[in-house]
Amino acid sequence: MKVGVIGSGTVGQSLAKAFVSEGHDVILGTRNPNKEDIVTLKNENPSLTIDTPAQAAAFGEVVVLAVPGTAALESLQQAGPANFEGKILIDVTNPLAAEAPVNGVPKLFTTSDESLLESIQKLLPTAKVVKALNNVGAFLMYKPTFQGGKGTVFIAGNDEEAKATVSEILESFGWEAENVGKAEAARAIEPLGQLYVARGMLNNDWAVSLKLVRL
Ligand SMILES: NC(=O)c1ccc[n+]([C@@H]2O[C@H](COP(=O)([O-])OP(=O)(O)OC[C@H]3O[C@@H](n4cnc5c(N)ncnc54)[C@H](OP(=O)(O)O)[C@@H]3O)[C@@H](O)[C@H]2O)c1
């Protein structure tokens, strides 16, 4: 599969490497291809292509958005909305506000009635936007080994086939995917990123996952 990743931070790099490890063709889109860590990443992963965010979006059948939530809409505009037409867009972002956390709890710039995913979907009406992995530490995204089995990644989005494809990708990355509904369900998933950060800051412990357990 052709995969484009937008954003070369900890998440973008982690997922670009994960897709390469699974044998996909990957372009990592960055505004700064000469950054030291990107040069190192390329040297360590020769089959990974580094290019602009627009080229990554144009190339990918599946595109990953891995930028700060505050920069999500702007970076999609810069990558060219036409490059996302009809494509699966895996939205890993969290709508974390720029303000300081309150008692270790980060603030969100969204409301309980509109998620960032929904704003992205409005900007890219024909893209098949799927929320996923936003409450999973970047270092855990690919094949983590948890006590008690696989962790659960909650996903949401309007397109059922796109969610099925994202579920298969997540399974290949060592996760169990749980579909919780259409785009509006991202209103419930995005605060899980807030929960992950609040708990992580309180305990200085990030090596955990949510898991859905059944009777
Ligand atoms: N860190 C985690 O463990 C984690 C886990 C789950 C979800 N998330 C979410 O995933 C997203 C990415 O997280 P991250 O930790 O990889 O973030 P990060 O390290 O801050 O990297 C974000 C990348 O986004 C790109 N970018 C594009 N426009 C930008 C702008 N205006 N300002 C700053 N960066 C911009 C930059 O890449 P270029 O310079 O290459 O363009 C930057 O390296 C966030 O929404 C975060 O909440 C993070």
Short mmCIF file of C-alpha atoms and ligand atoms in Angstrom, two decimals:
data_model
loop_
_atom_site.label_atom_id
_atom_site.label_comp_id
_atom_site.label_asym_id
_atom_site.label_seq_id
_atom_site.Cartn_x
_atom_site.Cartn_y
_atom_site.Cartn_z
CA MET A 1 0.00 0.00 0.00
CA LYS A 2 1.18 3.56 -0.66
CA VAL A 3 1.28 5.56 2.57
CA GLY A 4 1.89 9.26 3.15
CA VAL A 5 2.68 10.58 6.61
CA ILE A 6 2.32 14.29 7.37
CA GLY A 7 4.42 15.53 10.28
CA SER A 8 7.84 14.26 11.27
CA GLY A 9 7.61 14.45 15.07
CA THR A 10 7.69 11.46 17.38
CA VAL A 11 4.38 10.10 16.07
CA GLY A 12 5.08 10.70 12.38
CA GLN A 13 8.47 9.00 12.63
CA SER A 14 7.11 6.09 14.66
CA LEU A 15 4.27 5.41 12.22
CA ALA A 16 6.44 5.92 9.12
CA LYS A 17 8.82 3.25 10.48
CA ALA A 18 5.88 0.98 11.36
CA PHE A 19 4.45 1.13 7.83
CA VAL A 20 7.92 0.53 6.33
CA SER A 21 8.37 -2.49 8.65
CA GLU A 22 5.08 -3.89 7.33
CA GLY A 23 6.35 -3.61 3.75
CA HIS A 24 4.39 -0.54 2.65
CA ASP A 25 5.79 2.21 0.40
CA VAL A 26 6.04 5.32 2.56
CA ILE A 27 6.66 9.02 2.02
CA LEU A 28 7.21 11.01 5.18
CA GLY A 29 6.16 14.58 4.53
CA THR A 30 8.08 17.27 6.36
CA ARG A 31 8.58 21.01 6.12
CA ASN A 32 12.18 20.50 7.25
CA PRO A 33 13.86 17.62 5.36
CA ASN A 34 17.32 18.68 6.54
CA LYS A 35 16.52 18.29 10.26
CA GLU A 36 19.17 16.15 11.91
CA ASP A 37 16.73 13.51 13.15
CA ILE A 38 15.15 13.21 9.69
CA VAL A 39 18.55 12.68 8.08
CA THR A 40 19.26 9.99 10.68
CA LEU A 41 15.83 8.40 10.14
CA LYS A 42 16.45 8.24 6.39
CA ASN A 43 19.92 6.71 6.89
CA GLU A 44 18.45 4.05 9.17
CA ASN A 45 15.48 3.38 6.87
CA PRO A 46 16.79 3.65 3.30
CA SER A 47 13.47 2.55 1.76
CA LEU A 48 11.66 5.47 3.40
CA THR A 49 11.19 8.50 1.13
CA ILE A 50 11.36 12.00 2.61
CA ASP A 51 9.45 14.70 0.77
CA THR A 52 7.06 17.60 1.34
CA PRO A 53 3.69 17.19 3.10
CA ALA A 54 1.96 17.86 -0.27
CA GLN A 55 3.93 15.07 -1.97
CA ALA A 56 3.22 12.68 0.91
CA ALA A 57 -0.51 13.43 0.64
CA ALA A 58 -0.51 13.11 -3.17
CA PHE A 59 1.33 9.77 -2.98
CA GLY A 60 -0.63 8.05 -0.23
CA GLU A 61 -3.65 5.82 -0.73
CA VAL A 62 -3.66 6.07 3.02
CA VAL A 63 -2.44 9.31 4.60
CA VAL A 64 -1.59 9.81 8.27
CA LEU A 65 -1.99 13.22 9.92
CA ALA A 66 0.54 13.51 12.76
CA VAL A 67 0.86 17.21 13.56
CA PRO A 68 -0.13 19.23 16.64
CA GLY A 69 -3.92 19.57 16.83
CA THR A 70 -3.57 23.35 16.72
CA ALA A 71 -1.80 23.02 13.32
CA ALA A 72 -4.05 20.29 11.86
CA LEU A 73 -6.28 22.38 9.58
CA GLU A 74 -3.46 24.69 8.49
CA SER A 75 -1.16 21.78 7.62
CA LEU A 76 -3.93 20.08 5.59
CA GLN A 77 -4.49 23.35 3.72
CA GLN A 78 -0.76 23.56 3.03
CA ALA A 79 -0.65 19.94 1.85
CA GLY A 80 -3.45 20.72 -0.63
CA PRO A 81 -7.02 19.56 0.06
CA ALA A 82 -7.26 18.11 -3.48
CA ASN A 83 -4.54 15.61 -2.55
CA PHE A 84 -6.91 13.96 -0.05
CA GLU A 85 -9.90 13.42 -2.33
CA GLY A 86 -11.39 9.96 -1.77
CA LYS A 87 -8.48 8.87 0.39
CA ILE A 88 -8.28 7.36 3.83
CA LEU A 89 -6.88 9.89 6.29
CA ILE A 90 -5.83 8.43 9.63
CA ASP A 91 -6.16 11.26 12.13
CA VAL A 92 -3.85 10.70 15.09
CA THR A 93 -4.09 14.27 16.37
CA ASN A 94 -5.27 15.51 19.73
CA PRO A 95 -7.00 18.89 20.09
CA LEU A 96 -4.65 19.99 22.86
CA ALA A 97 -4.90 23.73 23.49
CA ALA A 98 -1.85 25.95 23.70
CA GLU A 99 -2.69 26.97 27.30
CA ALA A 100 -0.94 25.37 30.24
CA PRO A 101 -2.46 22.21 31.76
CA VAL A 102 -4.59 22.67 34.89
CA ASN A 103 -3.40 20.41 37.71
CA GLY A 104 -1.72 18.24 35.09
CA VAL A 105 -4.82 18.01 32.89
CA PRO A 106 -4.25 19.41 29.40
CA LYS A 107 -6.88 21.75 27.98
CA LEU A 108 -8.69 20.95 24.75
CA PHE A 109 -9.68 23.63 22.21
CA THR A 110 -12.70 21.61 21.08
CA THR A 111 -16.08 21.28 22.79
CA SER A 112 -17.97 18.13 23.73
CA ASP A 113 -20.19 18.84 20.68
CA GLU A 114 -17.50 19.15 18.01
CA SER A 115 -14.35 17.13 17.66
CA LEU A 116 -11.24 18.04 15.70
CA LEU A 117 -11.95 15.08 13.42
CA GLU A 118 -15.27 16.65 12.45
CA SER A 119 -13.52 19.94 11.56
CA ILE A 120 -11.04 17.98 9.45
CA GLN A 121 -13.88 16.09 7.75
CA LYS A 122 -15.59 19.42 6.93
CA LEU A 123 -12.37 20.76 5.39
CA LEU A 124 -11.91 17.54 3.36
CA PRO A 125 -15.46 16.43 2.58
CA THR A 126 -14.54 13.53 0.29
CA ALA A 127 -11.71 12.19 2.43
CA LYS A 128 -12.45 9.14 4.57
CA VAL A 129 -11.20 10.45 7.89
CA VAL A 130 -10.66 7.88 10.66
CA LYS A 131 -9.61 8.76 14.20
CA ALA A 132 -7.10 6.29 15.61
CA LEU A 133 -4.14 5.92 17.99
CA ASN A 134 -4.55 9.40 19.54
CA ASN A 135 -4.33 8.01 23.07
CA VAL A 136 -1.39 5.67 22.39
CA GLY A 137 2.15 6.79 23.19
CA ALA A 138 4.26 7.16 20.04
CA PHE A 139 6.77 4.61 21.36
CA LEU A 140 3.96 2.06 21.79
CA MET A 141 2.32 2.39 18.39
CA TYR A 142 4.06 -0.54 16.70
CA LYS A 143 3.88 -4.04 18.15
CA PRO A 144 3.89 -3.24 21.89
CA THR A 145 3.87 -6.16 24.32
CA PHE A 146 1.42 -5.54 27.16
CA GLN A 147 0.68 -7.72 30.16
CA GLY A 148 -2.81 -9.13 29.54
CA GLY A 149 -2.72 -9.13 25.76
CA LYS A 150 -3.40 -6.61 23.03
CA GLY A 151 -4.39 -3.04 23.79
CA THR A 152 -7.53 -1.52 22.28
CA VAL A 153 -7.50 1.36 19.81
CA PHE A 154 -10.86 3.09 19.52
CA ILE A 155 -11.65 4.29 16.00
CA ALA A 156 -14.37 6.49 14.51
CA GLY A 157 -15.27 7.87 11.10
CA ASN A 158 -18.04 8.01 8.54
CA ASP A 159 -16.75 5.45 6.05
CA GLU A 160 -17.16 1.80 7.07
CA GLU A 161 -14.71 0.42 4.46
CA ALA A 162 -12.06 2.92 5.54
CA LYS A 163 -12.50 1.85 9.17
CA ALA A 164 -12.15 -1.80 8.09
CA THR A 165 -8.87 -0.96 6.33
CA VAL A 166 -7.62 1.00 9.36
CA SER A 167 -8.60 -1.92 11.61
CA GLU A 168 -6.47 -4.26 9.47
CA ILE A 169 -3.55 -1.84 9.68
CA LEU A 170 -3.95 -1.60 13.46
CA GLU A 171 -4.07 -5.38 13.75
CA SER A 172 -0.84 -5.63 11.74
CA PHE A 173 0.66 -3.14 14.23
CA GLY A 174 -0.33 -5.39 17.17
CA TRP A 175 -3.57 -3.71 18.27
CA GLU A 176 -7.22 -4.65 18.58
CA ALA A 177 -9.41 -2.01 16.87
CA GLU A 178 -12.81 -1.10 18.31
CA ASN A 179 -15.14 0.88 16.04
CA VAL A 180 -17.26 3.24 18.13
CA GLY A 181 -19.18 4.97 15.35
CA LYS A 182 -19.32 7.81 12.84
CA ALA A 183 -17.39 11.09 12.92
CA GLU A 184 -19.32 12.35 15.98
CA ALA A 185 -17.91 9.44 17.99
CA ALA A 186 -14.52 11.17 17.79
CA ARG A 187 -15.97 13.56 20.41
CA ALA A 188 -15.66 10.65 22.83
CA ILE A 189 -12.31 9.33 21.56
CA GLU A 190 -10.35 12.59 21.53
CA PRO A 191 -10.62 13.14 25.31
CA LEU A 192 -8.93 9.76 25.75
CA GLY A 193 -5.74 11.53 24.63
CA GLN A 194 -6.36 14.00 27.45
CA LEU A 195 -6.82 11.07 29.85
CA TYR A 196 -3.56 9.47 28.66
CA VAL A 197 -1.62 12.71 29.21
CA ALA A 198 -3.20 13.47 32.61
CA ARG A 199 -2.48 9.97 33.91
CA GLY A 200 0.99 9.92 32.39
CA MET A 201 1.94 13.25 33.96
CA LEU A 202 0.57 12.25 37.37
CA ASN A 203 2.47 8.97 37.48
CA ASN A 204 5.34 9.72 35.10
CA ASP A 205 4.35 6.46 33.45
CA TRP A 206 3.44 6.30 29.78
CA ALA A 207 3.84 2.59 29.06
CA VAL A 208 0.15 1.75 29.35
CA SER A 209 -2.86 1.19 27.12
CA LEU A 210 -6.59 1.08 27.41
CA LYS A 211 -8.14 -2.32 26.87
CA LEU A 212 -11.80 -3.17 26.31
CA VAL A 213 -12.70 -6.21 28.37
CA ARG A 214 -15.87 -8.24 28.00
CA LEU A 215 -17.96 -10.43 30.26
N1 LIG B 1 3.57 12.08 21.23
C1 LIG B 1 2.73 11.09 21.42
O1 LIG B 1 3.06 10.09 22.10
C2 LIG B 1 1.35 11.15 20.84
C3 LIG B 1 0.54 10.04 20.93
C4 LIG B 1 -0.70 10.03 20.30
C5 LIG B 1 -1.12 11.15 19.59
N2 LIG B 1 -0.32 12.25 19.54
C6 LIG B 1 -0.79 13.38 18.75
O2 LIG B 1 -0.19 13.24 17.48
C7 LIG B 1 0.16 14.52 16.94
C8 LIG B 1 1.66 14.58 16.70
O3 LIG B 1 2.31 14.38 17.93
P1 LIG B 1 3.90 14.45 18.05
O4 LIG B 1 4.21 14.11 19.44
O5 LIG B 1 4.54 13.69 16.93
O6 LIG B 1 4.13 16.00 17.84
P2 LIG B 1 5.48 16.74 17.57
O7 LIG B 1 6.63 15.88 18.01
O8 LIG B 1 5.31 18.10 18.12
O9 LIG B 1 5.56 16.80 15.96
C9 LIG B 1 4.58 17.35 15.22
C10 LIG B 1 5.12 17.57 13.81
O10 LIG B 1 4.08 18.24 13.10
C11 LIG B 1 4.68 19.00 12.06
N3 LIG B 1 4.03 20.32 11.98
C12 LIG B 1 3.30 20.76 10.96
N4 LIG B 1 2.83 21.98 11.18
C13 LIG B 1 3.30 22.34 12.40
C14 LIG B 1 3.17 23.52 13.18
N5 LIG B 1 2.46 24.59 12.76
N6 LIG B 1 3.77 23.54 14.38
C15 LIG B 1 4.49 22.49 14.83
N7 LIG B 1 4.63 21.34 14.11
C16 LIG B 1 4.05 21.27 12.91
C17 LIG B 1 6.16 19.09 12.37
O11 LIG B 1 6.79 18.28 11.40
P3 LIG B 1 7.61 18.94 10.19
O12 LIG B 1 8.45 20.02 10.82
O13 LIG B 1 8.36 17.80 9.68
O14 LIG B 1 6.63 19.47 9.21
C18 LIG B 1 6.32 18.46 13.73
O15 LIG B 1 7.50 17.71 13.85
C19 LIG B 1 -0.34 15.54 17.97
O16 LIG B 1 -1.61 15.98 17.59
C20 LIG B 1 -0.40 14.75 19.26
O17 LIG B 1 -1.35 15.25 20.17
C21 LIG B 1 0.91 12.28 20.14
#
